[in-house]
């Protein structure tokens, strides 16, 4: 089988070769944005009840766990961590879902968990348009998740 070779032009003697200009990806600004800035952008981009609900969820998480760290994972999911994942804030067409990574191990006396109930580890809260978030119960869940994560890390 014949090998085809392509000849490239050589620079003139003494000339320096310059590298071709690289184009920045269209989403370069997003790639360098902090997770918190990306969550801000997601809330603004939604611009409807889902954005308002995600903002409220985020505020309650920060009130309950002031040391929480915001992350941006899995191609666009806000994640709140404290010694491990506490919960995620997914947005869908008809629901904002707060999924607690270790929800099955958390006390839920207010029965906020209404989704992913058959899982062995996760539990979720589906929030629909018009639903009110029980702030006191949600903050108790977040605090319990922080305590569970911190106790698990000590072992």
PDB file of C-alpha atoms in Angstrom:
ATOM      1  CA  UNK A   1       0.000   0.000   0.000  1.00  0.00           C
ATOM      2  CA  UNK A   2       1.552   3.319  -1.010  1.00  0.00           C
ATOM      3  CA  UNK A   3       2.194   5.907   1.670  1.00  0.00           C
ATOM      4  CA  UNK A   4       1.189   9.410   0.809  1.00  0.00           C
ATOM      5  CA  UNK A   5       3.210  12.239   2.213  1.00  0.00           C
ATOM      6  CA  UNK A   6       2.240  15.828   2.410  1.00  0.00           C
ATOM      7  CA  UNK A   7       4.954  18.401   2.072  1.00  0.00           C
ATOM      8  CA  UNK A   8       4.668  21.496   4.164  1.00  0.00           C
ATOM      9  CA  UNK A   9       6.269  24.798   3.371  1.00  0.00           C
ATOM     10  CA  UNK A  10       9.403  25.434   5.351  1.00  0.00           C
ATOM     11  CA  UNK A  11      10.124  28.849   6.758  1.00  0.00           C
ATOM     12  CA  UNK A  12      12.876  30.856   5.123  1.00  0.00           C
ATOM     13  CA  UNK A  13      16.271  30.523   6.791  1.00  0.00           C
ATOM     14  CA  UNK A  14      16.473  32.737   9.869  1.00  0.00           C
ATOM     15  CA  UNK A  15      12.702  33.222  10.041  1.00  0.00           C
ATOM     16  CA  UNK A  16      10.905  32.258  13.195  1.00  0.00           C
ATOM     17  CA  UNK A  17       7.935  29.978  13.063  1.00  0.00           C
ATOM     18  CA  UNK A  18       4.871  31.340  14.789  1.00  0.00           C
ATOM     19  CA  UNK A  19       2.271  29.075  16.292  1.00  0.00           C
ATOM     20  CA  UNK A  20      -1.173  29.259  14.743  1.00  0.00           C
ATOM     21  CA  UNK A  21      -3.595  31.391  16.712  1.00  0.00           C
ATOM     22  CA  UNK A  22      -5.792  29.313  18.967  1.00  0.00           C
ATOM     23  CA  UNK A  23      -9.479  30.063  19.114  1.00  0.00           C
ATOM     24  CA  UNK A  24     -10.984  30.227  22.560  1.00  0.00           C
ATOM     25  CA  UNK A  25     -13.929  27.876  22.932  1.00  0.00           C
ATOM     26  CA  UNK A  26     -17.306  29.563  22.876  1.00  0.00           C
ATOM     27  CA  UNK A  27     -17.910  28.494  26.471  1.00  0.00           C
ATOM     28  CA  UNK A  28     -14.469  29.505  27.742  1.00  0.00           C
ATOM     29  CA  UNK A  29     -15.967  32.033  30.135  1.00  0.00           C
ATOM     30  CA  UNK A  30     -18.126  29.302  31.661  1.00  0.00           C
ATOM     31  CA  UNK A  31     -15.160  26.944  31.884  1.00  0.00           C
ATOM     32  CA  UNK A  32     -13.218  29.424  34.008  1.00  0.00           C
ATOM     33  CA  UNK A  33     -16.166  30.615  36.091  1.00  0.00           C
ATOM     34  CA  UNK A  34     -16.357  29.574  39.718  1.00  0.00           C
ATOM     35  CA  UNK A  35     -19.013  27.046  40.725  1.00  0.00           C
ATOM     36  CA  UNK A  36     -20.865  29.807  42.593  1.00  0.00           C
ATOM     37  CA  UNK A  37     -20.859  32.000  39.482  1.00  0.00           C
ATOM     38  CA  UNK A  38     -22.177  29.086  37.440  1.00  0.00           C
ATOM     39  CA  UNK A  39     -25.011  28.569  39.929  1.00  0.00           C
ATOM     40  CA  UNK A  40     -25.784  32.298  39.754  1.00  0.00           C
ATOM     41  CA  UNK A  41     -25.884  32.013  35.958  1.00  0.00           C
ATOM     42  CA  UNK A  42     -28.179  28.968  36.088  1.00  0.00           C
ATOM     43  CA  UNK A  43     -30.606  30.804  38.370  1.00  0.00           C
ATOM     44  CA  UNK A  44     -30.612  33.840  36.054  1.00  0.00           C
ATOM     45  CA  UNK A  45     -30.901  31.672  32.947  1.00  0.00           C
ATOM     46  CA  UNK A  46     -33.990  29.888  34.255  1.00  0.00           C
ATOM     47  CA  UNK A  47     -35.749  33.222  34.937  1.00  0.00           C
ATOM     48  CA  UNK A  48     -38.935  31.534  36.142  1.00  0.00           C
ATOM     49  CA  UNK A  49     -40.250  29.758  39.229  1.00  0.00           C
ATOM     50  CA  UNK A  50     -37.469  27.166  38.927  1.00  0.00           C
ATOM     51  CA  UNK A  51     -34.761  29.830  39.224  1.00  0.00           C
ATOM     52  CA  UNK A  52     -36.506  31.388  42.218  1.00  0.00           C
ATOM     53  CA  UNK A  53     -36.897  27.958  43.839  1.00  0.00           C
ATOM     54  CA  UNK A  54     -33.246  27.042  43.246  1.00  0.00           C
ATOM     55  CA  UNK A  55     -32.196  30.411  44.716  1.00  0.00           C
ATOM     56  CA  UNK A  56     -34.380  29.813  47.793  1.00  0.00           C
ATOM     57  CA  UNK A  57     -32.996  26.269  48.194  1.00  0.00           C
ATOM     58  CA  UNK A  58     -29.458  27.607  47.934  1.00  0.00           C
ATOM     59  CA  UNK A  59     -30.087  30.348  50.510  1.00  0.00           C
ATOM     60  CA  UNK A  60     -31.563  27.883  53.006  1.00  0.00           C
ATOM     61  CA  UNK A  61     -28.600  25.530  52.560  1.00  0.00           C
ATOM     62  CA  UNK A  62     -26.183  28.392  53.265  1.00  0.00           C
ATOM     63  CA  UNK A  63     -28.180  29.445  56.338  1.00  0.00           C
ATOM     64  CA  UNK A  64     -28.090  25.907  57.722  1.00  0.00           C
ATOM     65  CA  UNK A  65     -24.471  25.197  56.812  1.00  0.00           C
ATOM     66  CA  UNK A  66     -22.389  28.392  56.630  1.00  0.00           C
ATOM     67  CA  UNK A  67     -19.216  26.415  55.761  1.00  0.00           C
ATOM     68  CA  UNK A  68     -20.823  24.732  52.750  1.00  0.00           C
ATOM     69  CA  UNK A  69     -18.805  24.627  49.539  1.00  0.00           C
ATOM     70  CA  UNK A  70     -20.537  25.014  46.202  1.00  0.00           C
ATOM     71  CA  UNK A  71     -19.485  22.796  43.319  1.00  0.00           C
ATOM     72  CA  UNK A  72     -20.608  22.370  39.697  1.00  0.00           C
ATOM     73  CA  UNK A  73     -20.593  18.747  38.586  1.00  0.00           C
ATOM     74  CA  UNK A  74     -21.961  16.326  36.041  1.00  0.00           C
ATOM     75  CA  UNK A  75     -22.274  18.825  33.203  1.00  0.00           C
ATOM     76  CA  UNK A  76     -24.309  21.378  35.052  1.00  0.00           C
ATOM     77  CA  UNK A  77     -25.591  20.271  38.434  1.00  0.00           C
ATOM     78  CA  UNK A  78     -25.178  22.540  41.461  1.00  0.00           C
ATOM     79  CA  UNK A  79     -23.741  20.546  44.368  1.00  0.00           C
ATOM     80  CA  UNK A  80     -23.335  21.595  47.992  1.00  0.00           C
ATOM     81  CA  UNK A  81     -20.612  19.904  50.029  1.00  0.00           C
ATOM     82  CA  UNK A  82     -19.332  19.837  53.578  1.00  0.00           C
ATOM     83  CA  UNK A  83     -16.946  16.948  54.227  1.00  0.00           C
ATOM     84  CA  UNK A  84     -18.646  15.237  51.274  1.00  0.00           C
ATOM     85  CA  UNK A  85     -21.749  15.835  49.207  1.00  0.00           C
ATOM     86  CA  UNK A  86     -24.761  17.115  51.128  1.00  0.00           C
ATOM     87  CA  UNK A  87     -27.178  17.547  48.249  1.00  0.00           C
ATOM     88  CA  UNK A  88     -27.617  18.539  44.639  1.00  0.00           C
ATOM     89  CA  UNK A  89     -30.023  21.010  43.070  1.00  0.00           C
ATOM     90  CA  UNK A  90     -31.232  19.674  39.747  1.00  0.00           C
ATOM     91  CA  UNK A  91     -33.713  21.610  37.631  1.00  0.00           C
ATOM     92  CA  UNK A  92     -36.143  19.983  35.240  1.00  0.00           C
ATOM     93  CA  UNK A  93     -39.087  21.244  33.229  1.00  0.00           C
ATOM     94  CA  UNK A  94     -41.660  20.646  35.949  1.00  0.00           C
ATOM     95  CA  UNK A  95     -39.624  20.169  39.127  1.00  0.00           C
ATOM     96  CA  UNK A  96     -36.633  21.373  41.113  1.00  0.00           C
ATOM     97  CA  UNK A  97     -35.099  18.339  42.796  1.00  0.00           C
ATOM     98  CA  UNK A  98     -32.959  18.486  45.928  1.00  0.00           C
ATOM     99  CA  UNK A  99     -31.246  15.105  46.159  1.00  0.00           C
ATOM    100  CA  UNK A 100     -29.502  14.291  49.434  1.00  0.00           C
ATOM    101  CA  UNK A 101     -26.565  11.951  48.866  1.00  0.00           C
ATOM    102  CA  UNK A 102     -27.086  10.069  52.141  1.00  0.00           C
ATOM    103  CA  UNK A 103     -30.761  10.903  52.590  1.00  0.00           C
ATOM    104  CA  UNK A 104     -31.794   7.385  53.590  1.00  0.00           C
ATOM    105  CA  UNK A 105     -29.661   7.793  56.723  1.00  0.00           C
ATOM    106  CA  UNK A 106     -31.146  11.155  57.718  1.00  0.00           C
ATOM    107  CA  UNK A 107     -34.047  11.726  60.095  1.00  0.00           C
ATOM    108  CA  UNK A 108     -37.002  13.268  58.254  1.00  0.00           C
ATOM    109  CA  UNK A 109     -39.750  13.863  60.824  1.00  0.00           C
ATOM    110  CA  UNK A 110     -41.419  16.494  58.589  1.00  0.00           C
ATOM    111  CA  UNK A 111     -41.487  13.973  55.717  1.00  0.00           C
ATOM    112  CA  UNK A 112     -39.896  16.309  53.195  1.00  0.00           C
ATOM    113  CA  UNK A 113     -38.494  13.440  51.149  1.00  0.00           C
ATOM    114  CA  UNK A 114     -41.018  12.622  48.440  1.00  0.00           C
ATOM    115  CA  UNK A 115     -38.834  11.110  45.719  1.00  0.00           C
ATOM    116  CA  UNK A 116     -36.196   8.363  45.354  1.00  0.00           C
ATOM    117  CA  UNK A 117     -37.736   6.703  48.395  1.00  0.00           C
ATOM    118  CA  UNK A 118     -36.923   3.182  47.253  1.00  0.00           C
ATOM    119  CA  UNK A 119     -33.163   3.773  47.055  1.00  0.00           C
ATOM    120  CA  UNK A 120     -30.768   2.432  49.640  1.00  0.00           C
ATOM    121  CA  UNK A 121     -28.777   5.641  50.028  1.00  0.00           C
ATOM    122  CA  UNK A 122     -30.258   8.711  48.308  1.00  0.00           C
ATOM    123  CA  UNK A 123     -33.479  10.548  49.021  1.00  0.00           C
ATOM    124  CA  UNK A 124     -34.874  13.539  47.173  1.00  0.00           C
ATOM    125  CA  UNK A 125     -37.330  16.353  47.552  1.00  0.00           C
ATOM    126  CA  UNK A 126     -39.258  17.237  44.408  1.00  0.00           C
ATOM    127  CA  UNK A 127     -40.420  20.843  44.512  1.00  0.00           C
ATOM    128  CA  UNK A 128     -43.132  21.742  42.008  1.00  0.00           C
ATOM    129  CA  UNK A 129     -44.331  25.159  40.915  1.00  0.00           C
ATOM    130  CA  UNK A 130     -46.358  26.706  43.723  1.00  0.00           C
ATOM    131  CA  UNK A 131     -44.931  24.431  46.450  1.00  0.00           C
ATOM    132  CA  UNK A 132     -43.739  26.128  49.616  1.00  0.00           C
ATOM    133  CA  UNK A 133     -40.435  24.958  51.071  1.00  0.00           C
ATOM    134  CA  UNK A 134     -40.599  24.169  54.792  1.00  0.00           C
ATOM    135  CA  UNK A 135     -37.511  26.197  55.685  1.00  0.00           C
ATOM    136  CA  UNK A 136     -37.184  24.879  59.232  1.00  0.00           C
ATOM    137  CA  UNK A 137     -37.422  21.225  58.172  1.00  0.00           C
ATOM    138  CA  UNK A 138     -35.072  21.692  55.204  1.00  0.00           C
ATOM    139  CA  UNK A 139     -32.430  23.376  57.353  1.00  0.00           C
ATOM    140  CA  UNK A 140     -32.724  20.523  59.881  1.00  0.00           C
ATOM    141  CA  UNK A 141     -32.087  18.031  57.047  1.00  0.00           C
ATOM    142  CA  UNK A 142     -29.055  19.996  55.858  1.00  0.00           C
ATOM    143  CA  UNK A 143     -27.634  20.167  59.388  1.00  0.00           C
ATOM    144  CA  UNK A 144     -28.195  16.432  59.828  1.00  0.00           C
ATOM    145  CA  UNK A 145     -26.428  15.777  56.503  1.00  0.00           C
ATOM    146  CA  UNK A 146     -23.457  17.885  57.620  1.00  0.00           C
ATOM    147  CA  UNK A 147     -23.272  16.035  60.948  1.00  0.00           C
ATOM    148  CA  UNK A 148     -23.454  12.665  59.183  1.00  0.00           C
ATOM    149  CA  UNK A 149     -20.704  13.610  56.714  1.00  0.00           C
ATOM    150  CA  UNK A 150     -18.443  14.924  59.451  1.00  0.00           C
ATOM    151  CA  UNK A 151     -18.962  11.833  61.625  1.00  0.00           C
ATOM    152  CA  UNK A 152     -18.237   9.564  58.659  1.00  0.00           C
ATOM    153  CA  UNK A 153     -14.960  11.405  57.934  1.00  0.00           C
ATOM    154  CA  UNK A 154     -13.726  10.934  61.496  1.00  0.00           C
ATOM    155  CA  UNK A 155     -13.841   7.158  61.322  1.00  0.00           C
TER     156      UNK A 155
END
